[in-house]
mmCIF file of C-alpha atoms in Angstrom:
data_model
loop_
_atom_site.group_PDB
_atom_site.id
_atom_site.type_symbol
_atom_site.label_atom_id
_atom_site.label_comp_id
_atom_site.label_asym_id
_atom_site.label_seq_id
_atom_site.Cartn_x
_atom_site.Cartn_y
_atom_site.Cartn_z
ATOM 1 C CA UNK A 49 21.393 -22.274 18.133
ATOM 2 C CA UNK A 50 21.235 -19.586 20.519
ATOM 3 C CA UNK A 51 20.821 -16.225 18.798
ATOM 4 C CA UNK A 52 21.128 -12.863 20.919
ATOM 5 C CA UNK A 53 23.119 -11.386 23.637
ATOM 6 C CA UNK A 54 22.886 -10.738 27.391
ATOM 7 C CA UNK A 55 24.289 -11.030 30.971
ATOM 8 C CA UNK A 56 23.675 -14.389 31.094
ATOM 9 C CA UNK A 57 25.953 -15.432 28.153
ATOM 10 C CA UNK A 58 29.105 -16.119 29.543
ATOM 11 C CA UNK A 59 27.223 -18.524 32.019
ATOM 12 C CA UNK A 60 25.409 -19.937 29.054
ATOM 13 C CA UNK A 61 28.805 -20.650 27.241
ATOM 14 C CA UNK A 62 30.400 -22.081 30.287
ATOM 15 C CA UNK A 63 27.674 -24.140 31.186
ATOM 16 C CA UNK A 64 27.671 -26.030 27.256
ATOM 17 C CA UNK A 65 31.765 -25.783 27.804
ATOM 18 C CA UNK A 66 31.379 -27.571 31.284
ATOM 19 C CA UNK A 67 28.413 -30.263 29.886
ATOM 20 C CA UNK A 68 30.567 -30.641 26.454
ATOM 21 C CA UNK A 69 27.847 -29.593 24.498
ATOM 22 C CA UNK A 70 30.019 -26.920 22.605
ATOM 23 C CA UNK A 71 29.820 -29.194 19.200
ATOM 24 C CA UNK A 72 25.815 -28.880 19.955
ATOM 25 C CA UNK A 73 25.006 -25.952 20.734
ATOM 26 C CA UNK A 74 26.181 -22.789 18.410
ATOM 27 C CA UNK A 75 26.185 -19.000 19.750
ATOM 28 C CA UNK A 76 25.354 -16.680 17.124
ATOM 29 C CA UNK A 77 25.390 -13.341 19.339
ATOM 30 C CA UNK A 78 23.327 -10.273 18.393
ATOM 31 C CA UNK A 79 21.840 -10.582 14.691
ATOM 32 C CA UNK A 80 20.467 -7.581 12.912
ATOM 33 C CA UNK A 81 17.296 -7.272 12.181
ATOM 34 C CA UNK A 82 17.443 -8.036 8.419
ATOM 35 C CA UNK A 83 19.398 -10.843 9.150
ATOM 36 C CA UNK A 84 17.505 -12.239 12.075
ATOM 37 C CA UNK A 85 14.681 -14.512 9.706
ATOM 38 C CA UNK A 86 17.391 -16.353 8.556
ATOM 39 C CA UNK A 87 18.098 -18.234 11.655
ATOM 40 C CA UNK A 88 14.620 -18.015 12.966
ATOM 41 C CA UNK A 89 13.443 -20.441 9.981
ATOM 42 C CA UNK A 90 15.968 -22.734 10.696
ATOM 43 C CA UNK A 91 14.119 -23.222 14.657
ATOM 44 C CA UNK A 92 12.268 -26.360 15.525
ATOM 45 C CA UNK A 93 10.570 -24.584 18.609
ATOM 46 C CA UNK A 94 10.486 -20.565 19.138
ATOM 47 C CA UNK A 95 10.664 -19.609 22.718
ATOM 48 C CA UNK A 96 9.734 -16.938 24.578
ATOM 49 C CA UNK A 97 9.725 -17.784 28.737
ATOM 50 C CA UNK A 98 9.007 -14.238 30.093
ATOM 51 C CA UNK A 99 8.833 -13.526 34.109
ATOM 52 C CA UNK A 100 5.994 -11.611 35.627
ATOM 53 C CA UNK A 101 7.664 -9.168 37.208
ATOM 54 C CA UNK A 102 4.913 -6.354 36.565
ATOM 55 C CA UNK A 103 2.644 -4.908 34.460
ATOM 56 C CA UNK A 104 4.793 -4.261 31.253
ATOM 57 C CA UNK A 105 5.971 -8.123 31.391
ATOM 58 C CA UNK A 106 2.044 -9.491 32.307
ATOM 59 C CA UNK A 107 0.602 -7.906 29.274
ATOM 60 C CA UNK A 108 3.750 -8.355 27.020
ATOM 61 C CA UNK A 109 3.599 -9.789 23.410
ATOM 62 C CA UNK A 110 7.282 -9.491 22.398
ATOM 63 C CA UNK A 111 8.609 -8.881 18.950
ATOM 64 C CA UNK A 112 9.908 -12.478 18.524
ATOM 65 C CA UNK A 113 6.677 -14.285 19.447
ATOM 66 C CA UNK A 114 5.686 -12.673 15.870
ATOM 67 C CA UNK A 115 9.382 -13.284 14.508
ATOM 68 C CA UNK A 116 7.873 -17.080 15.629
ATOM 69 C CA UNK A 117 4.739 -17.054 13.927
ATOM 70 C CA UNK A 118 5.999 -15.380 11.044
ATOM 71 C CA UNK A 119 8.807 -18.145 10.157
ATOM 72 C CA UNK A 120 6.335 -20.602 10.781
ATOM 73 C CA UNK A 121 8.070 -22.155 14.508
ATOM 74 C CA UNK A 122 5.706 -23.448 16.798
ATOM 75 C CA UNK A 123 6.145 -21.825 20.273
ATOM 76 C CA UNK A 124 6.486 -22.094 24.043
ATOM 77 C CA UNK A 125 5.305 -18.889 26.076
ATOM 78 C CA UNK A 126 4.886 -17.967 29.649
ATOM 79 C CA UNK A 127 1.397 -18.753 30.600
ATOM 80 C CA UNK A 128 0.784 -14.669 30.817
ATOM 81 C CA UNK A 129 -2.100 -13.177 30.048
ATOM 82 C CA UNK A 130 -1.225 -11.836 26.119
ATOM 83 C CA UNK A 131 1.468 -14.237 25.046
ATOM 84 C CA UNK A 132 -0.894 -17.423 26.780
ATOM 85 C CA UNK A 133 -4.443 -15.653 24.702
ATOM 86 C CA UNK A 134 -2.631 -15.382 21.265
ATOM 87 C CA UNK A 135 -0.761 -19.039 21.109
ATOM 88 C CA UNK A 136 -4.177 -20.371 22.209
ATOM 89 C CA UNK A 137 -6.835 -18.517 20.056
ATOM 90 C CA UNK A 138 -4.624 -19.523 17.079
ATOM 91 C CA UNK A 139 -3.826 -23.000 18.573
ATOM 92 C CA UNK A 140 0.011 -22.285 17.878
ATOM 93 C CA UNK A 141 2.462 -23.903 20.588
ATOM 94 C CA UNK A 142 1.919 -24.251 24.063
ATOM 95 C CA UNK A 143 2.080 -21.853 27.324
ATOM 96 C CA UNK A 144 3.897 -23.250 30.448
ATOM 97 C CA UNK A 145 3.904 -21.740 34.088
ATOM 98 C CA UNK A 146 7.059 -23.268 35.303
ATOM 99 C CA UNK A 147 10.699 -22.752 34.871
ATOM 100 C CA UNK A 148 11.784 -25.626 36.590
ATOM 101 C CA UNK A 149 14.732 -27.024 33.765
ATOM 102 C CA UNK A 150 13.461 -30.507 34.331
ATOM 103 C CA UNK A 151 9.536 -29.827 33.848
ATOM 104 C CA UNK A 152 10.749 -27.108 30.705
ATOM 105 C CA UNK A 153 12.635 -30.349 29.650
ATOM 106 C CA UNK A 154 9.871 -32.591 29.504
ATOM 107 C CA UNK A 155 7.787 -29.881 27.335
ATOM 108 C CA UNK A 156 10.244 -29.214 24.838
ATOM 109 C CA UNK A 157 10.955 -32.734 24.442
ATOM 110 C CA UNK A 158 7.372 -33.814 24.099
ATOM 111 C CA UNK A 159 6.710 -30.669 21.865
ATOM 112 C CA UNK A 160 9.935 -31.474 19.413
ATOM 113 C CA UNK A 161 8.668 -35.789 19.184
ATOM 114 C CA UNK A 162 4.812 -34.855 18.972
ATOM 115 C CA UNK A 163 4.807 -34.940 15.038
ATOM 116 C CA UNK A 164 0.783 -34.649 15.103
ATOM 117 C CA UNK A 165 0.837 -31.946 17.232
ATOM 118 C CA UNK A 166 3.471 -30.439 15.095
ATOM 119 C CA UNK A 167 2.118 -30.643 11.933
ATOM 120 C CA UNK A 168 -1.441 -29.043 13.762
ATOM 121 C CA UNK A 169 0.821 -26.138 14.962
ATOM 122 C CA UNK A 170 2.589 -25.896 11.283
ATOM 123 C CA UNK A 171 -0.882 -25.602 9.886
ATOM 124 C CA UNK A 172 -2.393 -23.273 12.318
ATOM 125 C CA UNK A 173 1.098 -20.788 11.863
ATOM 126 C CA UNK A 174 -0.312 -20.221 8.531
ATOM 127 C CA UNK A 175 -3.217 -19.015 9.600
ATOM 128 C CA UNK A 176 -1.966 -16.843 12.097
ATOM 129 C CA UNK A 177 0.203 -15.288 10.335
ATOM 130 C CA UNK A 178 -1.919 -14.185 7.603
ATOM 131 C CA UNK A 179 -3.574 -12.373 10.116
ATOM 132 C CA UNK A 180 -0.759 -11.374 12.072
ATOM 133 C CA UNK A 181 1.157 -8.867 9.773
ATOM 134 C CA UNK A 182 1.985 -5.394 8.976
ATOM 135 C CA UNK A 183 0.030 -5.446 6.084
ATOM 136 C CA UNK A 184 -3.763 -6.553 8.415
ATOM 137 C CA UNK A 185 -2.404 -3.377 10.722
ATOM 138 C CA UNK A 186 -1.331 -0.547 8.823
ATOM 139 C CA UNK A 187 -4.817 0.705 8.013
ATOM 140 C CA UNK A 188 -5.972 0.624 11.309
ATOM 141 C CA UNK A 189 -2.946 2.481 12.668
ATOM 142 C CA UNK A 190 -3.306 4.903 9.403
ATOM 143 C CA UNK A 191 -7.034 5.153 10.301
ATOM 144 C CA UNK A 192 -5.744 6.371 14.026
ATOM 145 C CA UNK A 193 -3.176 8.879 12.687
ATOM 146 C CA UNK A 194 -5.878 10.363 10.121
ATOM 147 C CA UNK A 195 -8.214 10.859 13.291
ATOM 148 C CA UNK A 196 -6.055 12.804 15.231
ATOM 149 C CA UNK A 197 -5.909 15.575 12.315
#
């Protein structure tokens, strides 16, 4: 299931078309927000394979890496500094630095069979996402706000 939209799509669609994947593979488009859980549960791996392409990608931790750990999906980041710190101080998925389709492959094959490793990253999800919420950050932002008066 392939859930969002870009410039890449039509290539994307083609390329299951071409490879007669189309009765495997399902585009979804753009989801809204409220809706967007809802198919992020359903995920056996949550990816997020960012390039470093400056400063604002290096130090990136995007929304759905918490969309991830929320919903409980184990992950696969760019080894970049953030993204590669958080999966590993919570133990949560794995970091790659390649984007070769054969080596990303290999990983998300491995990660999808490894049912100890799995049930590890299931575990540690919890964990991180009890920490890793709105509700562990609003007093610190409120604290912040109240300072500036």
């Amino acid at each position: 299931m392939i859930v969002g939209d870009g410039d890449i799509l039509p290539d994307l669609i083609k390329l299951c078309e071409n490879a007669n994947l189309s009765d495997r593979v399902t585009f979804c488009g753009r989801v809204s927000v409220q809706h967007l859980s809802l198919y992020t549960v359903q995920a056996d791996l949550g990816i997020s394979l960012e390039e470093d392409l400056g400063l604002s990608y290096r130090y990136t931790l995007p929304n759905k890496l918490f969309d991830y750990i929320q919903s409980g999906v184990p992950v696969l980041v760019s080894d970049l500094p953030e993204m590669a710190a958080l999966v590993n101080k919570f133990d949560i998925g794995r970091t790659i630095r390649t984007t070769d389709p054969r080596e990303l492959a290999a990983c998300f094959s491995d990660m999808l069979n490894n049912t100890s490793e799995r049930k590890r990253w299931k575990e540690k999800l919890l964990t991180a996402a009890g920490q890793l919420c709105w509700e562990n950050e609003e007093s610190k932002m409120l604290k912040v706000y109240h300072q500036l008066d």
